[in-house]
Coordinates of C-alpha atoms in Angstrom, one line a residue:
X1 CA -79.0 13.2 -33.4
X2 CA -80.8 15.8 -31.8
X3 CA -80.6 17.0 -28.7
X4 CA -84.6 17.4 -28.2
X5 CA -86.3 16.7 -24.7
X6 CA -87.5 13.5 -26.3
X7 CA -83.9 12.2 -26.4
X8 CA -83.0 13.9 -22.9
X9 CA -86.3 11.7 -21.1
X10 CA -85.1 7.7 -23.3
X11 CA -81.1 9.0 -22.0
X12 CA -82.1 10.3 -18.2
X13 CA -84.4 7.3 -18.3
X14 CA -81.2 4.7 -19.5
X15 CA -79.0 6.5 -17.1
X16 CA -81.3 5.4 -14.3
X17 CA -82.6 1.7 -15.3
X18 CA -78.5 1.1 -15.1
X19 CA -77.9 2.5 -12.2
X20 CA -81.1 0.4 -10.6
X21 CA -79.2 -2.7 -12.6
X22 CA -75.6 -1.9 -11.3
X23 CA -77.2 -1.1 -7.6
X24 CA -79.0 -5.5 -7.5
X25 CA -76.6 -6.5 -8.8
X26 CA -74.0 -5.8 -6.2
X27 CA -76.7 -5.8 -3.5
X28 CA -77.6 -8.9 -4.2
X29 CA -73.8 -10.6 -4.5
X30 CA -72.7 -14.2 -5.5
X31 CA -76.9 -14.9 -5.9
X32 CA -77.3 -11.7 -8.1
X33 CA -80.8 -12.1 -9.6
X34 CA -78.8 -10.1 -12.0
X35 CA -75.9 -12.5 -12.5
X36 CA -77.2 -14.6 -16.3
X37 CA -77.1 -11.4 -17.5
X38 CA -73.4 -10.4 -16.0
X39 CA -71.8 -13.3 -17.2
X40 CA -73.4 -12.8 -20.8
X41 CA -72.5 -9.9 -20.6
X42 CA -68.8 -11.1 -20.0
X43 CA -69.1 -13.8 -22.2
X44 CA -69.8 -10.6 -25.1
X45 CA -67.8 -7.6 -24.4
X46 CA -64.6 -9.8 -22.5
X47 CA -62.9 -10.5 -26.1
X48 CA -63.4 -6.9 -27.0
X49 CA -62.5 -5.3 -23.7
X50 CA -59.4 -8.2 -24.0
X51 CA -58.3 -7.1 -27.3
X52 CA -59.0 -3.3 -25.9
X53 CA -55.9 -4.3 -23.8
X54 CA -53.8 -5.0 -25.5
X55 CA -53.7 -2.6 -28.2
X56 CA -53.5 0.1 -25.1
X57 CA -51.3 -1.5 -23.2
X58 CA -48.4 -0.8 -25.2
X59 CA -49.5 2.8 -25.9
X60 CA -49.3 3.7 -21.6
X61 CA -46.2 1.6 -21.3
X62 CA -45.3 3.7 -23.8
X63 CA -46.5 7.1 -22.1
X64 CA -45.6 5.9 -18.7
X65 CA -41.4 5.5 -19.5
X66 CA -41.8 8.5 -21.1
X67 CA -42.8 10.6 -18.1
X68 CA -41.0 8.5 -15.9
X69 CA -38.2 8.9 -17.1
X70 CA -36.4 12.1 -15.9
X71 CA -36.9 10.4 -13.0
X72 CA -35.1 7.4 -13.6
X73 CA -32.0 9.2 -14.6
X74 CA -31.8 11.8 -12.0
X75 CA -32.5 8.0 -9.8
X76 CA -29.7 6.0 -11.3
X77 CA -27.3 9.5 -11.3
X78 CA -27.7 10.3 -8.0
X79 CA -26.9 5.9 -7.3
X80 CA -23.3 6.7 -9.7
X81 CA -22.5 9.8 -7.3
X82 CA -23.0 7.8 -3.4
X83 CA -21.3 4.5 -5.3
X84 CA -18.0 7.5 -6.4
X85 CA -17.6 8.7 -3.1
X86 CA -18.1 5.7 -1.0
X87 CA -15.5 4.6 -3.2
X88 CA -13.4 7.4 -2.6
X89 CA -13.4 7.3 0.6
X90 CA -12.7 3.6 1.0
X91 CA -9.2 4.4 -1.3
X92 CA -8.7 8.1 1.8
X93 CA -9.2 5.4 4.3
X94 CA -6.8 2.7 2.8
X95 CA -4.0 6.1 2.1
X96 CA -4.0 7.1 5.6
X97 CA -4.1 4.3 7.6
X98 CA -1.0 3.4 5.7
X99 CA 0.2 7.2 6.0
X100 CA -0.3 6.2 9.5
X101 CA 1.5 3.7 10.0
X102 CA 4.5 4.9 8.0
X103 CA 4.1 8.2 10.3
X104 CA 4.5 5.6 13.7
X105 CA 7.5 3.5 12.3
X106 CA 9.2 8.0 11.6
X107 CA 9.2 8.8 14.8
X108 CA 10.1 5.4 16.3
X109 CA 12.8 6.5 14.2
X110 CA 13.5 9.6 15.5
X111 CA 12.7 8.4 18.4
X112 CA 15.1 6.5 18.7
X113 CA 18.7 8.9 17.7
X114 CA 17.0 11.6 20.1
X115 CA 15.5 13.7 16.2
X116 CA 13.7 16.5 17.0
X117 CA 11.1 16.0 13.0
X118 CA 8.6 18.1 11.2
X119 CA 6.5 15.4 9.5
X120 CA 5.6 16.4 5.3
X121 CA 4.9 13.9 2.2
X122 CA 6.9 14.0 -0.6
X123 CA 4.3 15.7 -3.1
X124 CA 6.5 16.5 -6.4
X125 CA 10.4 14.4 -8.1
X126 CA 12.4 16.9 -9.9
X127 CA 13.1 16.3 -13.7
X128 CA 15.9 17.8 -13.6
X129 CA 19.3 16.6 -13.8
X130 CA 19.3 17.0 -9.4
X131 CA 18.2 14.3 -7.6
X132 CA 15.3 15.6 -5.8
X133 CA 12.0 16.0 -4.7
X134 CA 9.3 18.4 -3.5
X135 CA 8.3 18.5 -0.1
X136 CA 5.0 20.0 1.5
X137 CA 6.3 21.6 4.5
X138 CA 8.7 25.2 4.1
X139 CA 9.3 28.2 6.2
X140 CA 6.5 28.7 8.0
X141 CA 6.3 25.2 9.3
X142 CA 10.4 26.2 10.6
X143 CA 12.3 24.7 7.5
X144 CA 15.9 26.0 6.4
X145 CA 18.1 24.8 4.8
X146 CA 20.5 22.2 4.7
X147 CA 18.4 20.5 7.7
X148 CA 19.3 17.1 7.6
X149 CA 15.7 14.4 6.3
X150 CA 15.0 11.4 6.9
X151 CA 12.3 8.5 6.6
X152 CA 11.3 6.0 8.9
X153 CA 14.9 3.9 7.3
X154 CA 16.9 6.1 7.4
X155 CA 18.9 9.1 5.2
X156 CA 16.8 10.9 2.3
X157 CA 19.2 13.9 2.2
X158 CA 18.9 17.1 2.9
X159 CA 17.2 20.8 2.6
X160 CA 18.5 22.8 -0.9
X161 CA 15.4 25.2 -1.2
X162 CA 13.0 26.1 0.8
X163 CA 9.8 27.9 0.4
X164 CA 6.7 29.5 2.1
X165 CA 4.9 26.1 2.2
X166 CA 7.1 23.7 0.0
X167 CA 10.5 22.4 0.3
X168 CA 13.1 21.2 -2.0
X169 CA 15.6 18.0 -0.8
X170 CA 18.5 17.0 -2.7
X171 CA 18.0 13.6 -2.2
X172 CA 21.3 12.0 -1.2
X173 CA 21.8 10.3 -4.2
X174 CA 22.9 13.3 -6.8
X175 CA 25.4 12.9 -7.9
X176 CA 26.6 16.3 -5.8
X177 CA 26.2 13.9 -2.6
X178 CA 28.8 13.8 0.0
X179 CA 28.0 12.5 3.0
X180 CA 30.2 11.6 6.3
X181 CA 29.8 8.6 7.4
X182 CA 31.6 6.1 10.0
X183 CA 31.3 2.1 8.8
X184 CA 29.6 0.2 11.6
X185 CA 31.5 -1.2 15.2
X186 CA 35.0 -0.4 13.2
X187 CA 34.2 2.8 13.3
X188 CA 36.4 4.3 10.5
X189 CA 35.1 7.4 8.5
X190 CA 35.3 8.0 5.0
X191 CA 32.8 9.6 2.1
X192 CA 29.5 8.3 0.4
X193 CA 28.8 9.6 -2.3
X194 CA 25.9 9.8 -5.0
X195 CA 25.9 8.0 -8.6
X196 CA 22.8 9.8 -10.0
X197 CA 19.4 9.4 -10.9
X198 CA 18.5 8.0 -7.3
X199 CA 20.7 4.5 -8.7
X200 CA 18.6 3.7 -11.6
X201 CA 21.4 4.2 -14.2
X202 CA 24.2 2.6 -13.5
X203 CA 24.1 1.9 -10.0
X204 CA 21.0 -0.5 -10.1
X205 CA 20.5 -1.6 -6.1
X206 CA 23.2 -0.3 -6.0
X207 CA 23.1 3.7 -5.8
X208 CA 25.8 4.7 -3.1
X209 CA 29.2 4.7 -3.1
X210 CA 31.4 5.0 0.0
X211 CA 34.6 6.2 -0.1
X212 CA 37.1 4.9 3.1
X213 CA 39.8 7.3 4.1
X214 CA 42.4 3.8 6.0
X215 CA 42.6 1.6 2.9
X216 CA 44.6 -0.8 4.8
X217 CA 41.1 -0.9 7.4
X218 CA 39.2 -3.7 7.3
X219 CA 35.3 -3.7 5.8
X220 CA 32.4 -6.6 4.9
X221 CA 30.0 -6.9 2.4
X222 CA 27.0 -6.4 5.5
X223 CA 28.7 -3.6 7.3
X224 CA 26.3 -0.5 8.1
X225 CA 27.4 3.0 7.5
X226 CA 25.5 6.1 9.3
X227 CA 25.7 9.2 9.0
X228 CA 29.1 10.5 11.3
X229 CA 27.4 14.3 12.1
X230 CA 28.9 17.8 10.4
X231 CA 30.3 21.0 12.0
X232 CA 26.6 22.3 13.7
X233 CA 25.0 19.7 13.0
X234 CA 24.6 21.1 9.2
X235 CA 23.7 19.5 6.9
X236 CA 23.9 15.6 7.9
X237 CA 23.4 14.7 12.7
X238 CA 25.2 11.8 13.5
X239 CA 23.9 8.4 13.7
X240 CA 21.4 9.0 10.7
X241 CA 21.2 5.2 9.2
X242 CA 22.8 4.9 5.0
X243 CA 22.5 1.5 3.7
X244 CA 25.1 -1.5 3.4
X245 CA 28.3 -2.9 1.9
X246 CA 26.7 -4.6 -1.1
X247 CA 30.0 -5.1 -2.4
X248 CA 33.8 -4.0 -2.4
X249 CA 36.5 -3.1 -4.9
X250 CA 40.0 -4.5 -4.6
X251 CA 42.8 -2.8 -2.9
X252 CA 44.9 -0.8 -6.3
X253 CA 47.6 0.5 -3.3
X254 CA 45.4 3.8 -3.2
X255 CA 45.3 6.8 -0.5
X256 CA 41.3 5.4 -0.4
X257 CA 39.0 1.8 -0.7
X258 CA 35.9 2.1 -2.3
X259 CA 32.4 -0.2 -1.1
X260 CA 29.2 0.1 -3.3
X261 CA 26.5 0.2 -1.1
X262 CA 22.4 -0.7 -1.1
X263 CA 20.3 1.5 0.7
X264 CA 17.8 1.3 2.7
X265 CA 15.5 3.1 1.9
X266 CA 13.9 3.4 -1.1
X267 CA 15.0 6.0 -3.0
X268 CA 12.0 6.2 -6.3
X269 CA 9.2 5.1 -3.7
X270 CA 9.5 7.7 -1.1
X271 CA 6.3 9.5 0.5
X272 CA 5.9 10.1 4.1
X273 CA 9.8 12.0 5.7
X274 CA 10.8 14.0 8.5
X275 CA 13.0 17.2 8.4
X276 CA 15.4 16.8 11.9
X277 CA 14.4 20.5 13.0
X278 CA 17.0 20.1 15.8
X279 CA 20.1 17.8 16.6
X280 CA 20.4 15.2 19.4
X281 CA 22.0 15.5 22.2
X282 CA 23.9 12.8 22.3
X283 CA 25.6 11.5 18.6
X284 CA 23.1 8.2 18.8
X285 CA 26.4 6.6 16.9
X286 CA 24.6 3.3 16.4
X287 CA 21.8 3.4 18.5
X288 CA 19.9 3.9 15.2
X289 CA 21.0 1.3 13.4
X290 CA 18.1 -1.8 12.7
X291 CA 19.0 -4.5 15.2
X292 CA 20.9 -7.5 12.0
X293 CA 18.7 -10.5 11.2
X294 CA 19.9 -13.8 13.6
X295 CA 21.1 -17.1 11.3
X296 CA 19.6 -19.7 10.8
X297 CA 21.1 -22.7 12.8
X298 CA 22.6 -24.8 11.7
X299 CA 21.8 -28.6 12.4
X300 CA 25.0 -30.7 13.6
X301 CA 25.6 -33.6 11.8
X302 CA 23.7 -36.7 13.5
X303 CA 26.6 -39.4 14.9
X304 CA 26.5 -42.9 13.4
X305 CA 25.4 -45.8 15.9
X306 CA 28.4 -47.5 16.9
X307 CA 28.6 -50.9 14.4
X308 CA 27.8 -54.3 17.0
X309 CA 29.6 -57.3 17.5
X310 CA 28.3 -60.4 15.7
X311 CA 27.3 -63.6 17.7
X312 CA 29.5 -65.2 16.7
X313 CA 32.4 -62.5 17.6
X314 CA 30.9 -62.0 20.4
X315 CA 30.9 -65.7 22.1
X316 CA 34.9 -65.9 20.9
X317 CA 35.7 -63.6 22.8
X318 CA 33.5 -64.7 26.1
X319 CA 35.4 -68.4 25.7
X320 CA 38.9 -67.1 25.6
X321 CA 40.3 -67.8 28.8
X322 CA 41.4 -64.1 30.9
X323 CA 45.3 -63.8 30.1
X324 CA 45.0 -65.1 26.8
X325 CA 46.4 -62.9 24.4
X326 CA 45.3 -62.6 20.6
X327 CA 48.2 -63.6 18.5
X328 CA 50.8 -60.6 17.5
X329 CA 50.4 -59.4 13.3
X330 CA 53.9 -58.3 13.2
X331 CA 56.9 -60.0 11.5
X332 CA 59.4 -62.0 13.5
X333 CA 62.7 -61.8 13.3
X334 CA 62.8 -65.1 11.3
X335 CA 61.0 -63.3 9.2

């Protein structure tokens, strides 16, 4: 179609007519004089509009999805990071609460014994033949070799090697470990020795062995043992709970007597410990031992009620005159 003056005039006239019809229809509202014409247009062009929309809509949705994909991916990544951070905070809060409870119990034990301690955390376990663990304090924190290491439950071991920020602890279960010890109540002394690899190999739940120096001294299952203390308070301070007697070997006439000890400390799950940096002023003796559980009361046997006499026997007894005696059942001399 050629662009002529006539064509432009026709196109301008059509635009003016269209704008006039739109204005009249808009101002007329529901009573518009062009309502019938509008209905005819909707009837004619409505199906075409719906068909074109059904064709164009999927293309538009796909285009929107493509253009919005980077934003959606960023939102998903941001939500994933937030969830991960919340999980880590929750896990950290639980760990901090558990460590605070362990530290509180450790301070209670140290306070009962009069030990000045430096709290530490076990960060690794030894992989060689020795029963050792590594803790996260060293010479910068005042730690020295041959210091006693305890937990809230009792004796853990002694410091053997010290670095600037870490230290190595030889556990009481190590085969080279030898600890001067004393029996509760009787005060008999002996040596507690480790059985190796935390007792998991051959010791089971009794990874410690106690050699009582006096073979004739009494010892029984359930008695508890504490550290005797070392000269100069190193490597072991006195009064630290070690464990209780689980079984006693029969005496064989030797110079010593052997018992096997169930320790108070779980050497396979060490976490928060304390290094004794200053010994107690006086020997706490048995003061750090936990109180013994009270035995359960045994129910007393109920007494059975005495059998009452039958009405006939009571009547017979009442009818018997006073002063009369019952016939003897003993045989007479004639018999």
